């Protein structure tokens, strides 16, 4: 079978959803959206939602019965009650939710193209997503910066206790999440492509001078990584910013026995 192009896979998906008797909606997400084609590269996968008519969710979740090229599917992995990760034999990945509108009620749509919307479910979802975005609290980089420091301390404490896995997760995942949020809120960038769902996406393009240092920290053992992130937070965020939690940074360094990074 010849290799599929990204667009040919999209066409087959649209056709499959249109022909499914229980499906009433289809929306392409992220770089899979045709309006976002410029963001694609060789690693881009297909992200989408398939919307089922009320009471028909299980029918669209029988994904092997309607996905294109089923003979080339290597694995179908479930992610929660309505999510799927489907891998093809050429390495192409499809990540999607198959659900009724009610089951998908908490979803937020950004960087998307609505392709099929027979019952208006997706139009309502788009509208409610906009309202939720407007109602969300404003970014609080000072709060994020404080959380970075606290989570670094907790992570190192766990690692010293012998909980290296849990400590590493606290440092590399949770502290980094808040650090990225604080940097995006405080450090100007010429890159306007903001990632509303995952601020870590395309961070390297937005902050080419900061990202290598962050990546180097993450590659280190837990405590070394935490100490490097502590220093990075102070170097990048603290100068000229009165709201930076300097006292918190000092207390964390003292509690962990680190020399001052100021």
PDB file of C-alpha atoms in Angstrom:
ATOM      1  CA  UNK A   1       0.000   0.000   0.000  1.00  0.00           C
ATOM      2  CA  UNK A   2       1.467   3.417  -0.889  1.00  0.00           C
ATOM      3  CA  UNK A   3       2.358   5.845   1.876  1.00  0.00           C
ATOM      4  CA  UNK A   4      -0.394   8.269   2.781  1.00  0.00           C
ATOM      5  CA  UNK A   5       0.171  11.998   2.800  1.00  0.00           C
ATOM      6  CA  UNK A   6      -1.139  13.982   5.743  1.00  0.00           C
ATOM      7  CA  UNK A   7      -3.878  15.506   3.617  1.00  0.00           C
ATOM      8  CA  UNK A   8      -4.921  12.166   2.137  1.00  0.00           C
ATOM      9  CA  UNK A   9      -5.328  10.782   5.656  1.00  0.00           C
ATOM     10  CA  UNK A  10      -7.433  13.807   6.527  1.00  0.00           C
ATOM     11  CA  UNK A  11      -9.648  13.248   3.501  1.00  0.00           C
ATOM     12  CA  UNK A  12     -10.143   9.596   4.434  1.00  0.00           C
ATOM     13  CA  UNK A  13     -11.016  10.534   8.012  1.00  0.00           C
ATOM     14  CA  UNK A  14     -13.616  13.049   6.874  1.00  0.00           C
ATOM     15  CA  UNK A  15     -15.116  10.490   4.505  1.00  0.00           C
ATOM     16  CA  UNK A  16     -15.208   7.817   7.227  1.00  0.00           C
ATOM     17  CA  UNK A  17     -16.975  10.101   9.692  1.00  0.00           C
ATOM     18  CA  UNK A  18     -19.501  11.279   7.084  1.00  0.00           C
ATOM     19  CA  UNK A  19     -20.383   7.665   6.325  1.00  0.00           C
ATOM     20  CA  UNK A  20     -20.699   6.566   9.963  1.00  0.00           C
ATOM     21  CA  UNK A  21     -24.403   6.351  10.880  1.00  0.00           C
ATOM     22  CA  UNK A  22     -23.836   7.412  14.501  1.00  0.00           C
ATOM     23  CA  UNK A  23     -21.405  10.284  13.862  1.00  0.00           C
ATOM     24  CA  UNK A  24     -22.703  13.849  13.651  1.00  0.00           C
ATOM     25  CA  UNK A  25     -19.556  15.916  14.088  1.00  0.00           C
ATOM     26  CA  UNK A  26     -15.856  16.051  13.280  1.00  0.00           C
ATOM     27  CA  UNK A  27     -13.311  18.692  14.260  1.00  0.00           C
ATOM     28  CA  UNK A  28      -9.616  18.779  13.441  1.00  0.00           C
ATOM     29  CA  UNK A  29      -7.373  20.081  16.208  1.00  0.00           C
ATOM     30  CA  UNK A  30      -3.923  21.653  16.432  1.00  0.00           C
ATOM     31  CA  UNK A  31      -1.680  21.248  13.432  1.00  0.00           C
ATOM     32  CA  UNK A  32      -4.128  18.731  11.959  1.00  0.00           C
ATOM     33  CA  UNK A  33      -6.486  21.617  11.220  1.00  0.00           C
ATOM     34  CA  UNK A  34      -6.135  22.754   7.639  1.00  0.00           C
ATOM     35  CA  UNK A  35      -5.998  26.358   8.839  1.00  0.00           C
ATOM     36  CA  UNK A  36      -2.887  25.420  10.855  1.00  0.00           C
ATOM     37  CA  UNK A  37      -1.070  23.519   8.090  1.00  0.00           C
ATOM     38  CA  UNK A  38       1.969  25.804   8.349  1.00  0.00           C
ATOM     39  CA  UNK A  39       2.649  24.388  11.809  1.00  0.00           C
ATOM     40  CA  UNK A  40       3.061  20.804  10.570  1.00  0.00           C
ATOM     41  CA  UNK A  41       6.263  18.844  10.208  1.00  0.00           C
ATOM     42  CA  UNK A  42       7.213  15.179   9.877  1.00  0.00           C
ATOM     43  CA  UNK A  43       6.299  14.562  13.543  1.00  0.00           C
ATOM     44  CA  UNK A  44       2.796  16.009  13.380  1.00  0.00           C
ATOM     45  CA  UNK A  45      -0.020  13.622  14.160  1.00  0.00           C
ATOM     46  CA  UNK A  46      -3.769  13.759  13.655  1.00  0.00           C
ATOM     47  CA  UNK A  47      -5.624  15.245  16.620  1.00  0.00           C
ATOM     48  CA  UNK A  48      -9.392  15.407  16.356  1.00  0.00           C
ATOM     49  CA  UNK A  49     -12.796  14.895  17.960  1.00  0.00           C
ATOM     50  CA  UNK A  50     -15.504  12.658  16.535  1.00  0.00           C
ATOM     51  CA  UNK A  51     -18.943  13.559  17.868  1.00  0.00           C
ATOM     52  CA  UNK A  52     -21.640  10.906  18.188  1.00  0.00           C
ATOM     53  CA  UNK A  53     -25.378  11.415  18.271  1.00  0.00           C
ATOM     54  CA  UNK A  54     -26.914  11.245  21.744  1.00  0.00           C
ATOM     55  CA  UNK A  55     -26.766   7.707  23.069  1.00  0.00           C
ATOM     56  CA  UNK A  56     -24.443   6.561  20.287  1.00  0.00           C
ATOM     57  CA  UNK A  57     -21.083   7.096  21.940  1.00  0.00           C
ATOM     58  CA  UNK A  58     -20.148   3.430  22.116  1.00  0.00           C
ATOM     59  CA  UNK A  59     -20.790   3.036  18.407  1.00  0.00           C
ATOM     60  CA  UNK A  60     -18.199   5.630  17.442  1.00  0.00           C
ATOM     61  CA  UNK A  61     -15.816   4.204  20.031  1.00  0.00           C
ATOM     62  CA  UNK A  62     -15.697   0.979  18.044  1.00  0.00           C
ATOM     63  CA  UNK A  63     -12.890   2.718  16.183  1.00  0.00           C
ATOM     64  CA  UNK A  64     -11.478  -0.281  14.333  1.00  0.00           C
ATOM     65  CA  UNK A  65     -14.763  -0.490  12.445  1.00  0.00           C
ATOM     66  CA  UNK A  66     -14.436   2.938  10.823  1.00  0.00           C
ATOM     67  CA  UNK A  67     -10.864   4.217  10.917  1.00  0.00           C
ATOM     68  CA  UNK A  68      -9.143   4.380   7.508  1.00  0.00           C
ATOM     69  CA  UNK A  69      -6.699   1.608   6.586  1.00  0.00           C
ATOM     70  CA  UNK A  70      -7.643  -0.658   9.514  1.00  0.00           C
ATOM     71  CA  UNK A  71      -5.301  -3.389   8.264  1.00  0.00           C
ATOM     72  CA  UNK A  72      -2.371  -1.022   8.911  1.00  0.00           C
ATOM     73  CA  UNK A  73      -3.311  -0.274  12.523  1.00  0.00           C
ATOM     74  CA  UNK A  74      -0.646  -1.583  14.886  1.00  0.00           C
ATOM     75  CA  UNK A  75      -2.301  -0.690  18.149  1.00  0.00           C
ATOM     76  CA  UNK A  76      -5.371   0.999  19.574  1.00  0.00           C
ATOM     77  CA  UNK A  77      -4.704   2.307  23.078  1.00  0.00           C
ATOM     78  CA  UNK A  78      -7.408   3.782  25.274  1.00  0.00           C
ATOM     79  CA  UNK A  79      -6.844   7.057  27.114  1.00  0.00           C
ATOM     80  CA  UNK A  80      -9.588   7.412  29.657  1.00  0.00           C
ATOM     81  CA  UNK A  81     -13.216   6.732  28.841  1.00  0.00           C
ATOM     82  CA  UNK A  82     -13.399   8.513  25.477  1.00  0.00           C
ATOM     83  CA  UNK A  83      -9.811   8.974  24.307  1.00  0.00           C
ATOM     84  CA  UNK A  84      -7.763   6.918  21.855  1.00  0.00           C
ATOM     85  CA  UNK A  85      -4.194   6.736  20.594  1.00  0.00           C
ATOM     86  CA  UNK A  86      -3.973   4.793  17.341  1.00  0.00           C
ATOM     87  CA  UNK A  87      -0.621   3.918  15.810  1.00  0.00           C
ATOM     88  CA  UNK A  88      -0.219   2.864  12.170  1.00  0.00           C
ATOM     89  CA  UNK A  89       2.495   0.617  10.751  1.00  0.00           C
ATOM     90  CA  UNK A  90       4.352   3.571   9.233  1.00  0.00           C
ATOM     91  CA  UNK A  91       4.541   5.309  12.604  1.00  0.00           C
ATOM     92  CA  UNK A  92       1.742   7.799  12.019  1.00  0.00           C
ATOM     93  CA  UNK A  93      -0.249   8.561  15.163  1.00  0.00           C
ATOM     94  CA  UNK A  94      -3.857   9.588  15.612  1.00  0.00           C
ATOM     95  CA  UNK A  95      -4.940  10.930  19.005  1.00  0.00           C
ATOM     96  CA  UNK A  96      -8.602  11.680  19.405  1.00  0.00           C
ATOM     97  CA  UNK A  97     -11.754  11.599  21.456  1.00  0.00           C
ATOM     98  CA  UNK A  98     -14.881   9.785  20.281  1.00  0.00           C
ATOM     99  CA  UNK A  99     -17.871  10.917  22.298  1.00  0.00           C
ATOM    100  CA  UNK A 100     -21.291  12.471  22.425  1.00  0.00           C
ATOM    101  CA  UNK A 101     -21.591  16.193  22.944  1.00  0.00           C
ATOM    102  CA  UNK A 102     -22.541  15.641  26.591  1.00  0.00           C
ATOM    103  CA  UNK A 103     -19.494  13.418  27.168  1.00  0.00           C
ATOM    104  CA  UNK A 104     -17.259  16.057  25.601  1.00  0.00           C
ATOM    105  CA  UNK A 105     -18.828  18.930  27.505  1.00  0.00           C
ATOM    106  CA  UNK A 106     -15.664  20.041  29.311  1.00  0.00           C
ATOM    107  CA  UNK A 107     -13.503  20.284  26.202  1.00  0.00           C
ATOM    108  CA  UNK A 108     -11.946  23.513  24.991  1.00  0.00           C
ATOM    109  CA  UNK A 109     -11.348  24.133  21.293  1.00  0.00           C
ATOM    110  CA  UNK A 110      -8.296  26.101  20.145  1.00  0.00           C
ATOM    111  CA  UNK A 111      -6.471  25.909  16.796  1.00  0.00           C
ATOM    112  CA  UNK A 112      -9.303  23.938  15.260  1.00  0.00           C
ATOM    113  CA  UNK A 113     -11.371  23.475  12.102  1.00  0.00           C
ATOM    114  CA  UNK A 114     -14.955  22.282  12.408  1.00  0.00           C
ATOM    115  CA  UNK A 115     -15.483  19.994   9.412  1.00  0.00           C
ATOM    116  CA  UNK A 116     -18.823  18.341  10.202  1.00  0.00           C
ATOM    117  CA  UNK A 117     -21.441  19.646  12.635  1.00  0.00           C
ATOM    118  CA  UNK A 118     -24.812  18.149  11.775  1.00  0.00           C
ATOM    119  CA  UNK A 119     -26.540  18.859  15.094  1.00  0.00           C
ATOM    120  CA  UNK A 120     -24.808  22.074  16.202  1.00  0.00           C
ATOM    121  CA  UNK A 121     -22.866  20.379  19.020  1.00  0.00           C
ATOM    122  CA  UNK A 122     -19.538  21.784  17.919  1.00  0.00           C
ATOM    123  CA  UNK A 123     -20.900  25.284  17.381  1.00  0.00           C
ATOM    124  CA  UNK A 124     -22.118  25.241  20.986  1.00  0.00           C
ATOM    125  CA  UNK A 125     -18.790  23.855  22.170  1.00  0.00           C
ATOM    126  CA  UNK A 126     -16.874  26.613  20.396  1.00  0.00           C
ATOM    127  CA  UNK A 127     -19.110  29.239  21.975  1.00  0.00           C
ATOM    128  CA  UNK A 128     -18.790  27.778  25.469  1.00  0.00           C
ATOM    129  CA  UNK A 129     -15.018  27.453  25.051  1.00  0.00           C
ATOM    130  CA  UNK A 130     -14.852  31.153  24.372  1.00  0.00           C
ATOM    131  CA  UNK A 131     -16.864  31.925  27.487  1.00  0.00           C
ATOM    132  CA  UNK A 132     -14.651  29.732  29.656  1.00  0.00           C
ATOM    133  CA  UNK A 133     -11.536  31.394  28.291  1.00  0.00           C
ATOM    134  CA  UNK A 134     -12.952  34.807  29.123  1.00  0.00           C
ATOM    135  CA  UNK A 135     -13.882  33.694  32.638  1.00  0.00           C
ATOM    136  CA  UNK A 136     -10.514  32.140  33.485  1.00  0.00           C
ATOM    137  CA  UNK A 137      -8.390  34.038  36.017  1.00  0.00           C
ATOM    138  CA  UNK A 138      -5.691  36.256  34.633  1.00  0.00           C
ATOM    139  CA  UNK A 139      -2.144  34.846  34.607  1.00  0.00           C
ATOM    140  CA  UNK A 140      -0.355  35.357  37.913  1.00  0.00           C
ATOM    141  CA  UNK A 141       3.366  34.989  37.212  1.00  0.00           C
ATOM    142  CA  UNK A 142       4.327  35.837  40.792  1.00  0.00           C
ATOM    143  CA  UNK A 143       2.190  32.960  42.017  1.00  0.00           C
ATOM    144  CA  UNK A 144       3.681  30.668  39.370  1.00  0.00           C
ATOM    145  CA  UNK A 145       7.204  31.699  40.342  1.00  0.00           C
ATOM    146  CA  UNK A 146       6.487  30.921  43.985  1.00  0.00           C
ATOM    147  CA  UNK A 147       5.089  27.519  43.037  1.00  0.00           C
ATOM    148  CA  UNK A 148       8.226  26.770  41.020  1.00  0.00           C
ATOM    149  CA  UNK A 149      10.356  27.270  44.119  1.00  0.00           C
ATOM    150  CA  UNK A 150       8.077  25.349  46.461  1.00  0.00           C
ATOM    151  CA  UNK A 151       7.836  22.379  44.128  1.00  0.00           C
ATOM    152  CA  UNK A 152      11.594  22.319  43.660  1.00  0.00           C
ATOM    153  CA  UNK A 153      12.013  22.087  47.426  1.00  0.00           C
ATOM    154  CA  UNK A 154       9.409  19.343  47.725  1.00  0.00           C
ATOM    155  CA  UNK A 155      10.946  17.412  44.844  1.00  0.00           C
ATOM    156  CA  UNK A 156      14.450  17.539  46.265  1.00  0.00           C
ATOM    157  CA  UNK A 157      13.151  16.522  49.677  1.00  0.00           C
ATOM    158  CA  UNK A 158      11.466  13.491  48.202  1.00  0.00           C
ATOM    159  CA  UNK A 159      14.556  12.538  46.232  1.00  0.00           C
ATOM    160  CA  UNK A 160      16.722  12.798  49.336  1.00  0.00           C
ATOM    161  CA  UNK A 161      14.234  10.579  51.144  1.00  0.00           C
ATOM    162  CA  UNK A 162      14.723   7.979  48.428  1.00  0.00           C
ATOM    163  CA  UNK A 163      11.586   8.826  46.419  1.00  0.00           C
ATOM    164  CA  UNK A 164      13.571   9.621  43.291  1.00  0.00           C
ATOM    165  CA  UNK A 165      10.739   8.892  40.869  1.00  0.00           C
ATOM    166  CA  UNK A 166       8.231  11.077  42.692  1.00  0.00           C
ATOM    167  CA  UNK A 167      10.797  13.778  43.342  1.00  0.00           C
ATOM    168  CA  UNK A 168      11.803  13.833  39.699  1.00  0.00           C
ATOM    169  CA  UNK A 169       8.193  14.201  38.648  1.00  0.00           C
ATOM    170  CA  UNK A 170       7.763  17.155  41.003  1.00  0.00           C
ATOM    171  CA  UNK A 171      10.881  18.873  39.649  1.00  0.00           C
ATOM    172  CA  UNK A 172      10.707  18.032  35.961  1.00  0.00           C
ATOM    173  CA  UNK A 173       6.962  18.209  35.475  1.00  0.00           C
ATOM    174  CA  UNK A 174       5.254  20.433  38.019  1.00  0.00           C
ATOM    175  CA  UNK A 175       7.992  22.953  38.721  1.00  0.00           C
ATOM    176  CA  UNK A 176       8.762  23.266  35.017  1.00  0.00           C
ATOM    177  CA  UNK A 177       5.091  23.792  34.179  1.00  0.00           C
ATOM    178  CA  UNK A 178       4.918  26.828  36.457  1.00  0.00           C
ATOM    179  CA  UNK A 179       8.317  28.088  35.349  1.00  0.00           C
ATOM    180  CA  UNK A 180       7.226  28.052  31.719  1.00  0.00           C
ATOM    181  CA  UNK A 181       4.012  29.881  32.602  1.00  0.00           C
ATOM    182  CA  UNK A 182       5.940  32.545  34.500  1.00  0.00           C
ATOM    183  CA  UNK A 183       8.442  33.011  31.688  1.00  0.00           C
ATOM    184  CA  UNK A 184       5.708  33.307  29.079  1.00  0.00           C
ATOM    185  CA  UNK A 185       3.953  35.922  31.200  1.00  0.00           C
ATOM    186  CA  UNK A 186       7.059  37.942  32.004  1.00  0.00           C
ATOM    187  CA  UNK A 187       9.612  37.570  29.215  1.00  0.00           C
ATOM    188  CA  UNK A 188       8.827  39.259  25.875  1.00  0.00           C
ATOM    189  CA  UNK A 189       9.088  37.204  22.699  1.00  0.00           C
ATOM    190  CA  UNK A 190       8.677  38.005  19.037  1.00  0.00           C
ATOM    191  CA  UNK A 191       6.962  34.670  18.442  1.00  0.00           C
ATOM    192  CA  UNK A 192       3.228  35.258  18.521  1.00  0.00           C
ATOM    193  CA  UNK A 193       2.185  31.595  18.312  1.00  0.00           C
ATOM    194  CA  UNK A 194       0.979  31.090  21.880  1.00  0.00           C
ATOM    195  CA  UNK A 195      -0.088  27.638  23.012  1.00  0.00           C
ATOM    196  CA  UNK A 196      -3.241  28.034  25.074  1.00  0.00           C
ATOM    197  CA  UNK A 197      -3.481  24.401  26.198  1.00  0.00           C
ATOM    198  CA  UNK A 198       0.167  23.457  26.691  1.00  0.00           C
ATOM    199  CA  UNK A 199       2.491  26.454  27.203  1.00  0.00           C
ATOM    200  CA  UNK A 200       5.543  24.205  26.828  1.00  0.00           C
ATOM    201  CA  UNK A 201       4.746  23.635  23.156  1.00  0.00           C
ATOM    202  CA  UNK A 202       7.030  25.604  20.826  1.00  0.00           C
ATOM    203  CA  UNK A 203       8.813  27.114  23.810  1.00  0.00           C
ATOM    204  CA  UNK A 204      12.132  26.624  22.011  1.00  0.00           C
ATOM    205  CA  UNK A 205      11.016  28.796  19.103  1.00  0.00           C
ATOM    206  CA  UNK A 206       9.792  31.546  21.413  1.00  0.00           C
ATOM    207  CA  UNK A 207      12.788  31.504  23.771  1.00  0.00           C
ATOM    208  CA  UNK A 208      15.837  30.173  21.915  1.00  0.00           C
ATOM    209  CA  UNK A 209      18.252  31.527  24.538  1.00  0.00           C
ATOM    210  CA  UNK A 210      16.406  30.118  27.547  1.00  0.00           C
ATOM    211  CA  UNK A 211      15.260  26.767  26.191  1.00  0.00           C
ATOM    212  CA  UNK A 212      18.717  25.091  25.917  1.00  0.00           C
ATOM    213  CA  UNK A 213      19.450  25.930  29.527  1.00  0.00           C
ATOM    214  CA  UNK A 214      16.097  24.537  30.593  1.00  0.00           C
ATOM    215  CA  UNK A 215      16.670  21.360  28.566  1.00  0.00           C
ATOM    216  CA  UNK A 216      20.129  20.880  30.100  1.00  0.00           C
ATOM    217  CA  UNK A 217      18.652  21.165  33.579  1.00  0.00           C
ATOM    218  CA  UNK A 218      16.014  18.550  32.822  1.00  0.00           C
ATOM    219  CA  UNK A 219      18.673  16.094  31.648  1.00  0.00           C
ATOM    220  CA  UNK A 220      20.458  16.217  35.012  1.00  0.00           C
ATOM    221  CA  UNK A 221      19.804  14.092  38.130  1.00  0.00           C
ATOM    222  CA  UNK A 222      16.939  15.299  40.308  1.00  0.00           C
ATOM    223  CA  UNK A 223      18.748  17.565  42.753  1.00  0.00           C
ATOM    224  CA  UNK A 224      21.113  18.944  40.128  1.00  0.00           C
ATOM    225  CA  UNK A 225      18.111  19.639  37.899  1.00  0.00           C
ATOM    226  CA  UNK A 226      16.279  21.387  40.727  1.00  0.00           C
ATOM    227  CA  UNK A 227      19.252  23.552  41.579  1.00  0.00           C
ATOM    228  CA  UNK A 228      19.695  24.534  37.938  1.00  0.00           C
ATOM    229  CA  UNK A 229      16.011  25.434  37.636  1.00  0.00           C
ATOM    230  CA  UNK A 230      16.225  27.482  40.830  1.00  0.00           C
ATOM    231  CA  UNK A 231      19.121  29.441  39.339  1.00  0.00           C
ATOM    232  CA  UNK A 232      17.354  29.781  35.999  1.00  0.00           C
ATOM    233  CA  UNK A 233      14.244  31.203  37.634  1.00  0.00           C
ATOM    234  CA  UNK A 234      16.299  33.815  39.456  1.00  0.00           C
ATOM    235  CA  UNK A 235      18.455  34.728  36.483  1.00  0.00           C
ATOM    236  CA  UNK A 236      15.583  35.058  34.013  1.00  0.00           C
ATOM    237  CA  UNK A 237      12.736  36.379  36.163  1.00  0.00           C
ATOM    238  CA  UNK A 238      14.115  38.161  39.219  1.00  0.00           C
ATOM    239  CA  UNK A 239      16.113  41.110  37.790  1.00  0.00           C
ATOM    240  CA  UNK A 240      13.969  44.213  37.653  1.00  0.00           C
ATOM    241  CA  UNK A 241      10.809  42.451  38.842  1.00  0.00           C
ATOM    242  CA  UNK A 242       9.711  43.572  42.291  1.00  0.00           C
ATOM    243  CA  UNK A 243       7.068  40.866  42.606  1.00  0.00           C
ATOM    244  CA  UNK A 244       9.506  38.004  42.168  1.00  0.00           C
ATOM    245  CA  UNK A 245       9.373  35.902  45.385  1.00  0.00           C
ATOM    246  CA  UNK A 246      12.996  36.507  46.318  1.00  0.00           C
ATOM    247  CA  UNK A 247      12.472  35.678  49.978  1.00  0.00           C
ATOM    248  CA  UNK A 248      10.961  32.346  48.967  1.00  0.00           C
ATOM    249  CA  UNK A 249      13.941  31.614  46.736  1.00  0.00           C
ATOM    250  CA  UNK A 250      16.295  32.394  49.628  1.00  0.00           C
ATOM    251  CA  UNK A 251      14.399  30.181  52.050  1.00  0.00           C
ATOM    252  CA  UNK A 252      14.348  27.259  49.598  1.00  0.00           C
ATOM    253  CA  UNK A 253      18.077  27.576  48.972  1.00  0.00           C
ATOM    254  CA  UNK A 254      18.774  27.723  52.701  1.00  0.00           C
ATOM    255  CA  UNK A 255      16.487  24.798  53.490  1.00  0.00           C
ATOM    256  CA  UNK A 256      18.255  22.656  50.902  1.00  0.00           C
ATOM    257  CA  UNK A 257      21.716  23.780  51.900  1.00  0.00           C
ATOM    258  CA  UNK A 258      22.482  25.425  48.594  1.00  0.00           C
ATOM    259  CA  UNK A 259      24.741  28.424  48.271  1.00  0.00           C
ATOM    260  CA  UNK A 260      22.882  31.572  47.277  1.00  0.00           C
ATOM    261  CA  UNK A 261      22.196  31.817  43.535  1.00  0.00           C
ATOM    262  CA  UNK A 262      21.648  35.548  43.581  1.00  0.00           C
TER     263      UNK A 262
END
